[in-house]
Short mmCIF file of C-alpha atoms in Angstrom, two decimals:
data_model
loop_
_atom_site.label_atom_id
_atom_site.label_comp_id
_atom_site.label_asym_id
_atom_site.label_seq_id
_atom_site.Cartn_x
_atom_site.Cartn_y
_atom_site.Cartn_z
CA MET A 1 -0.40 0.06 -0.70
CA THR A 2 0.92 3.40 -0.22
CA ASN A 3 0.76 5.85 1.51
CA GLN A 4 -2.85 6.99 -0.26
CA THR A 5 -3.95 3.48 1.93
CA GLN A 6 -2.49 3.79 5.73
CA THR A 7 -5.17 6.13 6.69
CA GLY A 8 -7.48 3.17 5.08
CA THR A 9 -9.04 6.32 2.63
CA GLY A 10 -5.80 7.15 0.81
CA ARG A 11 -4.63 10.33 2.53
CA LYS A 12 -1.27 11.50 2.77
CA PRO A 13 0.41 11.83 6.05
CA CYS A 14 -0.11 15.74 6.80
CA ALA A 15 4.05 17.55 7.07
CA PHE A 16 3.35 19.50 9.47
CA LEU A 17 1.14 16.57 11.33
CA THR A 18 4.20 14.69 12.43
CA GLN A 19 3.88 13.38 16.36
CA ASN A 20 7.03 14.06 17.97
CA GLU A 21 7.45 14.30 21.44
CA GLU A 22 10.51 16.51 23.16
CA LYS A 23 12.64 14.22 25.80
CA LYS A 24 14.37 15.42 27.95
CA ASP A 25 17.32 13.06 28.69
CA VAL A 26 18.10 12.96 32.76
CA ASN A 27 21.05 13.59 32.55
CA THR A 28 20.69 16.06 29.80
CA VAL A 29 17.96 18.97 28.80
CA ARG A 30 17.60 19.88 25.49
CA TYR A 31 15.39 22.04 23.54
CA VAL A 32 15.28 21.56 20.66
CA TYR A 33 13.50 23.50 18.07
CA GLY A 34 12.70 21.62 14.44
CA LEU A 35 12.62 23.36 11.73
CA SER A 36 8.27 22.22 11.05
CA SER A 37 5.83 21.45 13.20
CA ALA A 38 6.20 19.54 16.45
CA LEU A 39 3.40 17.92 18.52
CA LEU A 40 3.12 20.63 21.73
CA VAL A 41 4.83 18.26 24.46
CA GLY A 42 5.73 19.70 27.89
CA GLY A 43 3.53 20.59 31.05
CA ALA A 44 1.49 22.17 33.10
CA ALA A 45 1.02 22.84 36.81
CA ILE A 46 -2.00 24.71 38.03
CA SER A 47 -3.60 25.51 41.26
CA LEU A 48 -6.03 22.69 43.51
CA ILE A 49 -9.40 23.37 44.86
CA THR A 50 -10.77 21.37 47.76
CA GLY A 51 -12.55 20.70 50.53
CA GLN A 52 -16.27 19.76 49.32
CA PRO A 53 -17.86 16.10 49.39
CA LEU A 54 -16.91 13.93 46.70
CA GLY A 55 -21.67 14.21 45.55
CA ALA A 56 -21.17 18.40 45.77
CA GLN A 57 -18.34 19.51 43.77
CA VAL A 58 -19.25 20.63 40.76
CA ALA A 59 -17.37 21.53 37.78
CA GLN A 60 -14.40 24.47 37.37
CA ASN A 61 -16.08 25.87 34.19
CA ASP A 62 -20.07 24.90 35.14
CA GLY A 63 -22.48 28.05 33.74
CA ALA A 64 -24.00 28.78 36.97
CA VAL A 65 -20.71 29.73 37.86
CA MET A 66 -19.40 31.14 33.98
CA ASN A 67 -22.32 32.99 33.59
CA ARG A 68 -21.24 35.94 36.97
CA ILE A 69 -17.67 35.73 35.19
CA VAL A 70 -17.42 36.21 32.12
CA PRO A 71 -19.99 38.74 30.48
CA ALA A 72 -23.49 37.45 27.76
CA ALA A 73 -21.59 40.59 25.28
CA GLY A 74 -18.06 37.83 25.06
CA ALA A 75 -14.56 38.49 25.90
CA PRO A 76 -14.59 40.62 29.01
CA ALA A 77 -11.97 43.14 30.06
CA SER A 78 -9.88 41.09 31.50
CA PHE A 79 -9.88 37.59 31.57
CA ALA A 80 -7.71 37.21 35.41
CA ASP A 81 -11.96 35.67 36.43
CA LEU A 82 -12.26 33.15 33.81
CA THR A 83 -8.56 31.98 34.15
CA GLU A 84 -8.45 31.63 38.10
CA GLN A 85 -11.51 29.76 37.71
CA LEU A 86 -10.62 27.15 35.45
CA GLN A 87 -6.12 26.76 35.89
CA PRO A 88 -6.90 24.47 39.31
CA ALA A 89 -8.38 21.82 36.32
CA VAL A 90 -5.73 21.69 33.99
CA VAL A 91 -2.09 19.61 34.92
CA ASN A 92 1.07 19.27 34.46
CA ILE A 93 1.61 15.73 33.14
CA ALA A 94 5.39 14.25 33.32
CA THR A 95 6.53 10.78 32.46
CA ARG A 96 9.78 8.53 32.88
CA GLN A 97 10.88 6.94 29.89
CA ARG A 98 13.41 3.32 29.73
CA ILE A 99 14.43 3.88 25.78
CA GLU A 100 16.85 1.31 25.06
CA VAL A 101 19.40 2.42 22.73
CA VAL A 102 19.99 -0.86 20.23
CA ASN A 103 22.80 -0.30 18.00
CA ASN A 104 22.46 -3.81 16.31
CA PRO A 105 18.53 -4.11 16.46
CA PHE A 106 19.34 -7.96 15.19
CA ALA A 107 20.75 -9.08 18.06
CA GLY A 108 20.01 -12.79 18.93
CA THR A 109 18.54 -13.04 14.78
CA PRO A 110 19.43 -14.58 11.99
CA PHE A 111 20.29 -10.90 10.02
CA ALA A 112 22.57 -9.40 13.42
CA GLU A 113 25.53 -10.57 11.41
CA LEU A 114 24.64 -8.90 8.33
CA PHE A 115 23.03 -5.85 10.21
CA SER A 116 27.09 -5.67 12.57
CA ARG A 117 29.11 -5.93 8.91
CA ARG A 118 27.25 -2.18 8.87
CA GLY A 119 28.16 -0.21 11.82
CA GLY A 120 26.46 -2.44 14.17
CA GLY A 121 27.26 -1.65 18.33
CA GLN A 122 26.06 -2.76 21.58
CA PRO A 123 22.78 -1.91 22.99
CA GLN A 124 22.34 0.94 25.24
CA THR A 125 19.73 1.79 28.54
CA ARG A 126 18.94 4.94 29.61
CA GLU A 127 16.28 6.92 30.99
CA ALA A 128 14.17 9.88 29.63
CA GLN A 129 11.03 11.65 30.42
CA SER A 130 8.06 13.61 28.33
CA LEU A 131 6.25 16.25 29.63
CA GLY A 132 2.91 17.39 28.09
CA SER A 133 -0.41 19.29 29.79
CA GLY A 134 -3.92 18.16 30.68
CA PHE A 135 -6.35 18.60 32.41
CA LEU A 136 -9.21 16.56 34.71
CA ILE A 137 -12.29 15.37 33.85
CA SER A 138 -14.03 14.25 37.48
CA ALA A 139 -13.58 14.80 40.82
CA ASP A 140 -12.16 11.24 41.21
CA GLY A 141 -9.04 12.23 39.20
CA TYR A 142 -9.86 11.26 35.70
CA VAL A 143 -7.85 12.85 33.66
CA VAL A 144 -7.66 14.02 29.59
CA THR A 145 -4.46 14.39 27.41
CA ASN A 146 -2.65 13.87 24.29
CA ASN A 147 -1.46 10.02 23.16
CA HIS A 148 1.81 11.37 21.97
CA VAL A 149 2.58 12.42 25.73
CA VAL A 150 2.11 10.18 27.57
CA ALA A 151 3.46 7.21 24.35
CA PRO A 152 6.32 5.84 24.37
CA ASP A 153 8.04 5.01 21.12
CA ASN A 154 9.00 1.99 20.01
CA ARG A 155 12.24 1.83 21.33
CA ALA A 156 10.52 2.70 25.34
CA THR A 157 8.77 1.75 27.68
CA LEU A 158 6.81 3.59 30.33
CA GLU A 159 7.61 3.41 33.73
CA SER A 160 6.24 6.34 34.71
CA ILE A 161 3.01 8.96 35.11
CA THR A 162 3.12 12.02 37.43
CA VAL A 163 0.47 14.23 37.30
CA THR A 164 1.85 17.49 38.99
CA LEU A 165 -1.27 20.46 40.81
CA SER A 166 -0.83 24.46 40.66
CA ASP A 167 0.48 24.02 44.68
CA GLY A 168 3.36 21.78 42.92
CA THR A 169 0.96 18.89 44.70
CA GLU A 170 2.15 14.87 42.85
CA TYR A 171 0.31 12.02 42.49
CA GLU A 172 1.28 8.68 40.25
CA ALA A 173 -1.17 8.36 37.62
CA GLU A 174 -1.93 5.38 35.64
CA LEU A 175 -2.33 4.99 31.21
CA VAL A 176 -6.63 3.76 31.39
CA GLY A 177 -6.55 3.96 27.96
CA ALA A 178 -5.50 5.05 24.44
CA ASP A 179 -5.93 5.55 20.58
CA ALA A 180 -3.09 6.75 18.11
CA THR A 181 -5.77 7.51 16.03
CA SER A 182 -7.83 10.79 17.15
CA ASP A 183 -4.17 10.90 19.61
CA LEU A 184 -5.89 10.50 22.19
CA ALA A 185 -5.65 9.13 26.58
CA VAL A 186 -7.25 9.27 29.44
CA LEU A 187 -5.57 8.83 32.28
CA LYS A 188 -6.14 7.82 36.62
CA ILE A 189 -4.80 9.56 38.93
CA LYS A 190 -4.08 7.33 41.92
CA ALA A 191 -5.87 8.98 45.06
CA ASN A 192 -8.86 8.95 46.72
CA ARG A 193 -9.84 12.88 47.67
CA ASN A 194 -11.92 15.79 45.82
CA PHE A 195 -10.38 17.33 42.36
CA PRO A 196 -11.78 19.53 40.47
CA PHE A 197 -12.29 19.49 37.07
CA VAL A 198 -14.18 20.94 33.87
CA THR A 199 -16.76 19.19 31.18
CA PHE A 200 -16.60 19.32 27.48
CA GLY A 201 -18.38 21.63 25.78
CA ASP A 202 -19.69 21.41 22.15
CA SER A 203 -18.09 22.51 19.86
CA SER A 204 -20.47 22.81 17.18
CA LYS A 205 -21.32 25.49 18.55
CA ALA A 206 -18.41 27.63 17.83
CA ARG A 207 -17.56 30.04 14.97
CA PRO A 208 -14.56 31.65 13.14
CA GLY A 209 -14.11 35.13 15.01
CA ASP A 210 -15.15 33.70 18.41
CA TRP A 211 -12.83 34.53 21.91
CA VAL A 212 -10.84 31.09 23.17
CA VAL A 213 -8.03 30.91 25.88
CA ALA A 214 -5.50 28.15 25.88
CA ILE A 215 -3.65 27.04 29.02
CA GLY A 216 -0.57 25.00 29.47
CA ASN A 217 2.54 24.32 29.83
CA PRO A 218 4.77 26.13 27.06
CA PHE A 219 8.52 25.22 27.40
CA GLY A 220 8.04 24.14 30.89
CA LEU A 221 6.62 27.62 31.82
CA ASN A 222 3.86 25.90 33.91
CA GLY A 223 0.66 27.74 33.64
CA THR A 224 0.74 29.43 30.63
CA VAL A 225 -2.17 31.46 29.52
CA THR A 226 -2.72 32.77 25.94
CA SER A 227 -6.08 34.20 24.20
CA GLY A 228 -6.97 34.13 20.72
CA ILE A 229 -9.39 34.25 18.45
CA ILE A 230 -10.95 30.66 16.07
CA SER A 231 -10.10 30.22 12.50
CA ALA A 232 -12.08 27.76 11.79
CA VAL A 233 -14.11 25.45 13.17
CA TYR A 234 -13.31 22.17 10.42
CA ARG A 235 -9.54 22.99 9.41
CA ASN A 236 -8.69 19.95 7.26
CA THR A 237 -4.61 20.08 6.52
CA GLY A 238 -5.38 16.53 4.18
CA GLN A 239 -3.27 14.26 6.40
CA GLY A 240 -6.86 11.97 5.28
CA GLY A 241 -8.06 10.00 8.41
CA PRO A 242 -11.18 9.98 10.84
CA ASN A 243 -9.81 12.49 13.06
CA ASP A 244 -8.57 14.88 10.07
CA ARG A 245 -10.73 18.12 11.54
CA TYR A 246 -9.45 20.79 13.85
CA ILE A 247 -10.63 23.81 15.55
CA GLN A 248 -7.84 27.08 14.41
CA THR A 249 -6.67 29.37 16.74
CA ASP A 250 -4.24 32.01 16.89
CA ALA A 251 -3.99 31.32 20.92
CA SER A 252 -0.28 31.27 21.44
CA ILE A 253 0.51 27.27 21.06
CA ASN A 254 4.31 26.12 21.74
CA ARG A 255 5.90 22.79 22.59
CA GLY A 256 3.73 22.25 25.57
CA ASN A 257 1.09 22.51 25.39
CA SER A 258 -0.47 19.51 23.94
CA GLY A 259 -2.74 17.41 25.80
CA GLY A 260 -3.97 21.05 27.07
CA PRO A 261 -7.67 22.43 27.34
CA LEU A 262 -8.66 24.99 24.44
CA PHE A 263 -11.73 26.93 26.40
CA ASP A 264 -14.54 28.98 24.88
CA MET A 265 -15.38 32.18 27.16
CA LYS A 266 -18.19 30.51 28.71
CA GLY A 267 -14.95 27.89 30.16
CA GLN A 268 -16.24 24.82 28.21
CA VAL A 269 -13.63 22.97 27.30
CA ILE A 270 -14.38 23.11 22.97
CA GLY A 271 -10.58 21.91 21.92
CA ILE A 272 -7.59 19.48 23.04
CA ASN A 273 -4.32 21.39 21.92
CA ASN A 274 -2.56 19.15 19.87
CA ALA A 275 -0.21 20.79 17.10
CA ILE A 276 1.45 23.78 15.76
CA PHE A 277 2.07 24.97 11.85
CA SER A 278 5.42 26.12 12.00
CA PRO A 279 8.88 26.15 10.17
CA THR A 280 10.22 27.97 13.39
CA GLY A 281 9.78 25.08 15.91
CA GLY A 282 7.46 28.11 18.60
CA SER A 283 4.53 30.14 17.83
CA VAL A 284 3.31 31.93 14.21
CA GLY A 285 -0.43 31.94 15.40
CA ILE A 286 -0.93 28.41 13.13
CA GLY A 287 -2.55 26.08 16.64
CA PHE A 288 -4.82 22.74 16.46
CA ALA A 289 -7.32 21.86 18.82
CA ILE A 290 -9.21 18.56 18.21
CA PRO A 291 -12.33 19.50 18.72
CA SER A 292 -14.68 18.31 22.00
CA GLU A 293 -17.61 17.02 19.64
CA ILE A 294 -15.55 14.46 17.92
CA ALA A 295 -12.85 14.26 21.14
CA ALA A 296 -15.16 14.33 24.09
CA PRO A 297 -17.52 10.36 22.98
CA ILE A 298 -13.89 9.05 22.41
CA VAL A 299 -12.84 10.34 25.49
CA GLU A 300 -16.11 8.24 27.45
CA GLN A 301 -14.88 5.28 26.02
CA LEU A 302 -11.21 5.13 27.33
CA LYS A 303 -11.94 5.75 30.23
CA SER A 304 -14.63 3.27 30.19
CA GLY A 305 -11.79 0.73 28.73
CA ARG A 306 -13.16 -0.07 25.22
CA GLU A 307 -11.52 -0.48 22.39
CA ILE A 308 -12.24 2.03 19.52
CA GLU A 309 -13.13 0.49 15.98
CA ARG A 310 -13.35 2.60 13.49
CA GLY A 311 -14.78 1.21 9.54
CA PHE A 312 -12.19 0.87 7.02
CA LEU A 313 -12.72 1.36 3.60
CA GLY A 314 -9.50 0.15 1.76
CA VAL A 315 -8.35 2.35 -0.81
CA GLY A 316 -6.01 4.98 -2.08
CA LEU A 317 -7.07 8.32 -2.86
CA GLY A 318 -6.06 10.98 -4.46
CA PRO A 319 -7.83 14.30 -4.62
CA VAL A 320 -9.36 15.45 -7.19
CA ASP A 321 -7.74 18.74 -8.41
CA ASP A 322 -9.24 21.62 -10.82
CA ASP A 323 -7.33 20.23 -13.32
CA MET A 324 -8.87 16.66 -12.90
CA ALA A 325 -12.51 18.30 -12.86
CA THR A 326 -12.28 20.28 -15.87
CA ALA A 327 -11.28 17.33 -17.56
CA LEU A 328 -13.58 14.93 -16.45
CA GLY A 329 -16.37 18.35 -16.20
CA LEU A 330 -17.09 18.07 -12.80
CA PRO A 331 -17.70 20.90 -10.04
CA LYS A 332 -14.42 22.35 -8.55
CA LYS A 333 -13.15 20.47 -5.03
CA ARG A 334 -15.75 16.99 -5.04
CA GLY A 335 -15.09 14.18 -5.00
CA GLU A 336 -11.96 12.40 -4.30
CA ILE A 337 -10.81 9.64 -6.86
CA VAL A 338 -9.78 6.18 -6.28
CA GLN A 339 -6.02 5.62 -6.86
CA SER A 340 -5.91 2.09 -6.00
CA ILE A 341 -7.72 -1.13 -3.25
CA GLN A 342 -6.45 -3.30 -1.50
CA ASP A 343 -6.96 -7.25 -2.23
CA GLY A 344 -10.53 -8.45 -0.18
CA SER A 345 -11.16 -5.18 1.73
CA ALA A 346 -14.41 -3.86 1.45
CA ALA A 347 -13.88 -1.87 -1.60
CA ALA A 348 -12.66 -4.25 -3.30
CA LYS A 349 -16.37 -6.81 -2.40
CA ALA A 350 -18.26 -3.45 -2.82
CA GLY A 351 -17.38 -3.17 -6.22
CA LEU A 352 -15.21 0.15 -6.03
CA LYS A 353 -12.41 0.23 -8.91
CA PRO A 354 -9.41 2.39 -9.35
CA GLY A 355 -10.53 5.88 -11.33
CA ASP A 356 -14.27 5.75 -9.83
CA ILE A 357 -14.95 9.15 -7.74
CA ILE A 358 -16.66 8.97 -5.05
CA VAL A 359 -19.48 11.86 -5.27
CA ARG A 360 -21.13 11.01 -2.25
CA ILE A 361 -20.71 8.54 0.89
CA ASN A 362 -23.32 7.52 3.47
CA GLY A 363 -25.46 9.77 1.84
CA LYS A 364 -23.09 13.08 2.49
CA ASP A 365 -20.97 15.07 -1.18
CA VAL A 366 -17.43 14.37 -0.55
CA THR A 367 -15.77 18.08 0.17
CA PRO A 368 -12.67 18.34 0.86
CA GLU A 369 -13.93 20.17 4.64
CA GLN A 370 -16.19 16.19 4.68
CA GLY A 371 -13.91 13.15 2.96
CA VAL A 372 -14.58 10.07 2.76
CA SER A 373 -11.42 8.84 5.30
CA TYR A 374 -13.86 11.00 8.05
CA VAL A 375 -17.60 9.78 6.80
CA VAL A 376 -15.53 5.76 6.76
CA GLY A 377 -13.97 6.49 9.89
CA ASN A 378 -16.32 7.09 12.29
CA LEU A 379 -18.31 4.69 11.07
CA GLU A 380 -18.65 1.05 12.70
CA PRO A 381 -16.65 -1.70 10.87
CA GLY A 382 -20.26 -3.75 9.52
CA ALA A 383 -21.91 -0.12 8.59
CA ARG A 384 -24.16 -0.19 5.07
CA VAL A 385 -22.86 2.55 3.64
CA PRO A 386 -24.19 3.64 0.09
CA ILE A 387 -22.16 5.02 -1.91
CA GLU A 388 -21.96 7.07 -5.68
CA VAL A 389 -19.19 6.81 -8.08
CA LEU A 390 -18.47 8.86 -10.56
CA ARG A 391 -17.48 6.25 -13.20
CA GLU A 392 -16.32 6.51 -17.11
CA GLY A 393 -18.87 10.08 -16.88
CA GLN A 394 -21.71 7.60 -15.50
CA ARG A 395 -23.44 7.76 -12.04
CA VAL A 396 -23.08 4.24 -9.93
CA SER A 397 -24.55 3.80 -6.73
CA LEU A 398 -22.73 0.61 -4.45
CA THR A 399 -22.67 -0.49 -1.13
CA ALA A 400 -20.12 -1.22 1.04
CA VAL A 401 -19.84 -3.25 4.36
CA LEU A 402 -16.80 -1.91 6.36
CA GLY A 403 -13.94 -3.87 7.51
CA LYS A 404 -11.89 -3.11 10.82
CA ARG A 405 -10.03 -0.39 10.40
CA PRO A 406 -6.13 -1.93 11.50
CA SER A 407 -3.92 -0.47 14.12
CA GLU A 408 -1.25 3.64 13.21
CA ALA A 409 1.50 0.71 13.27
CA GLU A 410 0.29 -2.35 10.77
CA LEU A 411 -0.73 1.09 8.48
CA ARG A 412 3.11 2.70 8.70
CA GLN A 413 3.65 -1.05 8.13
CA GLN A 414 1.66 -1.55 5.15
CA ALA A 415 3.06 2.28 3.68
CA GLN A 416 6.33 1.44 4.02
CA PRO A 417 8.00 1.50 1.59
CA PHE A 418 10.10 -1.16 -0.29
CA ASP A 419 13.60 -0.12 -1.49
CA PRO A 420 14.67 -2.76 -3.73
CA ASP A 421 18.20 -1.87 -4.24
CA SER A 422 18.92 -1.67 0.03
CA GLU A 423 20.51 -3.71 2.16
CA GLU A 424 19.11 -3.19 5.64
CA PRO A 425 16.84 -6.00 6.99
CA VAL A 426 13.31 -4.12 7.66
CA SER A 427 13.52 -3.56 11.50
CA PRO A 428 12.31 -6.38 13.83
CA GLY A 429 8.88 -7.62 14.02
CA GLN A 430 8.08 -6.64 10.79
CA SER A 431 8.79 -9.92 9.22
CA ASN A 432 8.19 -13.85 11.26
CA GLU A 433 10.75 -14.89 13.59
CA THR A 434 9.64 -18.66 13.00
CA ILE A 435 10.72 -17.41 8.57
CA GLU A 436 13.31 -16.34 9.44
CA LYS A 437 14.93 -18.66 12.05
CA SER A 438 13.49 -21.64 9.45
CA LEU A 439 14.50 -20.15 6.14
CA GLY A 440 16.75 -17.15 6.81
CA LEU A 441 14.15 -14.69 5.45
CA GLN A 442 13.48 -11.92 6.01
CA VAL A 443 9.63 -12.24 3.60
CA LEU A 444 6.79 -9.40 3.75
CA ALA A 445 3.10 -9.16 2.45
CA MET A 446 2.87 -8.14 -0.72
CA THR A 447 1.12 -5.03 -1.85
CA PRO A 448 0.16 -2.99 -4.72
CA GLN A 449 2.87 -0.12 -3.44
CA ILE A 450 5.43 -3.04 -2.89
CA ALA A 451 4.65 -4.79 -5.87
CA GLY A 452 5.49 -1.43 -7.93
CA SER A 453 8.49 -1.26 -6.32
CA ILE A 454 9.52 -4.30 -7.67
CA GLY A 455 8.49 -4.05 -11.27
CA VAL A 456 5.70 -7.07 -10.97
CA ALA A 457 2.28 -6.51 -11.88
CA PRO A 458 -0.11 -4.81 -8.65
CA ASP A 459 -2.09 -8.17 -8.66
CA THR A 460 0.93 -10.61 -8.29
CA LYS A 461 0.07 -12.89 -5.23
CA GLY A 462 2.84 -13.99 -3.19
CA VAL A 463 5.49 -12.82 -0.56
CA VAL A 464 8.38 -10.77 -0.96
CA VAL A 465 11.98 -11.20 0.25
CA ALA A 466 13.05 -8.23 2.14
CA ALA A 467 16.26 -9.39 3.94
CA VAL A 468 18.89 -12.67 3.07
CA ASP A 469 20.38 -14.42 6.01
CA PRO A 470 24.55 -15.27 4.03
CA ASN A 471 24.85 -18.28 6.16
CA SER A 472 21.83 -19.63 4.81
CA ASP A 473 20.77 -22.21 2.46
CA ALA A 474 18.65 -19.96 0.32
CA ALA A 475 21.50 -17.18 0.42
CA ARG A 476 24.00 -20.11 -0.86
CA LYS A 477 20.85 -20.65 -3.18
CA GLY A 478 20.83 -17.37 -4.64
CA LEU A 479 17.27 -16.09 -2.86
CA ARG A 480 17.65 -12.69 -2.50
CA ARG A 481 15.12 -8.88 -2.02
CA ALA A 482 12.72 -8.67 -4.16
CA ASP A 483 11.96 -12.42 -5.42
CA VAL A 484 8.05 -12.78 -4.36
CA ILE A 485 7.36 -16.78 -3.58
CA LEU A 486 4.86 -17.33 -5.00
CA SER A 487 3.74 -20.92 -3.71
CA ALA A 488 6.04 -23.15 -0.99
CA ASN A 489 5.10 -27.72 -1.98
CA TYR A 490 3.03 -26.63 -4.68
CA LYS A 491 0.45 -24.87 -2.06
CA ASP A 492 -0.19 -21.23 -3.09
CA VAL A 493 1.22 -18.57 -0.39
CA ALA A 494 -0.88 -15.07 -1.10
CA THR A 495 0.07 -14.80 2.24
CA VAL A 496 3.17 -14.59 5.13
CA GLU A 497 1.05 -16.62 7.10
CA ALA A 498 0.25 -19.16 4.34
CA LEU A 499 4.25 -19.52 3.75
CA LEU A 500 4.17 -20.18 7.81
CA ALA A 501 1.69 -23.36 7.13
CA GLN A 502 3.74 -24.79 5.15
CA ILE A 503 6.74 -24.60 6.87
CA SER A 504 4.94 -26.42 9.49
CA ALA A 505 3.76 -28.65 7.70
CA ALA A 506 6.76 -29.75 5.93
CA LYS A 507 8.30 -29.47 9.39
CA ALA A 508 5.90 -32.14 10.81
CA GLU A 509 6.10 -34.45 8.17
CA LYS A 510 10.17 -34.62 9.26
CA ARG A 511 10.54 -32.72 5.73
CA ASP A 512 14.89 -31.15 6.06
CA ALA A 513 13.68 -28.98 2.56
CA ILE A 514 11.16 -26.78 1.11
CA LEU A 515 10.28 -26.41 -2.75
CA LEU A 516 9.89 -22.96 -3.35
CA ARG A 517 8.11 -21.26 -6.89
CA VAL A 518 10.35 -17.75 -7.26
CA GLN A 519 9.65 -14.97 -9.44
CA ARG A 520 11.86 -12.42 -9.66
CA ARG A 521 11.63 -9.38 -12.12
CA GLY A 522 12.35 -10.31 -15.53
CA GLN A 523 12.63 -14.19 -15.19
CA PRO A 524 10.19 -16.21 -15.77
CA PRO A 525 9.55 -18.40 -12.04
CA ALA A 526 11.79 -21.13 -11.03
CA PHE A 527 11.11 -23.94 -8.80
CA VAL A 528 13.70 -23.37 -5.49
CA PRO A 529 14.35 -25.52 -2.92
CA VAL A 530 15.51 -24.83 0.39
CA ARG A 531 17.09 -25.96 3.37
CA LEU A 532 15.52 -26.07 6.81
CA ARG A 533 16.20 -24.99 9.73
#
């Protein structure tokens, strides 16, 4: 699959919304100011209000209270009263992580020697910290933040989470649930007491020009408050996916505001500060917040421990630009073109074809503000979705039964480019360990992207050799990267699991070798016996 398919609906990830947390090494503290945008990692410390019984405690932004603070006409002459009321519910979040820096990630595998020949070394372990903002949503200590604030990357292990309030009181917290797709996470403070909290408002009622206030911990400056106006309520960034809809604001948001609340003048949380667009790494007046109408239902599911499941169509899509619209006689900025289709996906079963222009889905016109990926990603797996497409100038009506959206890790793996000339093994975990040990081969499932990169037909069925252990019989028999294994012991192997099944069957029959049918670019398929080990 290409980048178009990694969202499941074909959008290329937005370049300025990369999820890079700011890390602080325990021994050396360094701030990195990127030349592109950054997710806003940092923290916020705030004041604590206590003393009321749990059942009697009300939200810091309770309507009766806020009506006395902010005049109905709009913004107050000063934001001081608003800030004083809301700050106690905003928190600083710090995580401690253990990072293993592995110079040779293939240590202990058949590919260690291959990697070591290119400068591999010994692994090192060190501790690191990340900082972010968040806010309490209940008196018993549930906290909302961004997933990237608390989720370590694939080299790190999360060891602890600390939530700090404005009076400096620290509490240990546990991760209740996280969703990488929406970049949301819910924590629970490990303490039996009353906490100040705030509630979500309705972001759909916000309008461009409305005043907003952001509270967070940019660059470690606890309790920083900034104000501005909303520039757009439904900003589509072009990254695709089910959550590509943001509130854009010019309230100053920087690294460290990530996960903090964006308040309206009623003191309601209408957004969760998430990212910035910046050529310098600092605020240039273009910040993005996850709208509360998207965040609130996801938060409730995470809070209850439920998995977030989303619909998946399995297509790669592209926008209909002005030239394409002119060529096809379409209204401009309407519809999306199907570039590719996953085998066995909901789109394939529904009869969608490359070149189709999807103009309506689930009864809604497809526009830049409401793309296919957004509509599909906010439906559940199994939903029956009517689709209208333009095919060779004719309108065609189809119905798709949505599949389940893969995890973000799976989508990234599917979208990872494949260089047939590379000599590096793929990362651990991308290939099946049993196949590696048995054949000395790393193999990947075939995708249209890989097929294109190695020069075979896009409908080729097989698994792709990603790396060959130089000490294996497969290497001695001449197998190499970009070869396609079509069958094993005369059984088609269209998936990695199918190849694994044939290896297991050969071992169960006490065979010492397996017969592979291998396709190499520019050559006819050939049968190659490879000894098992």
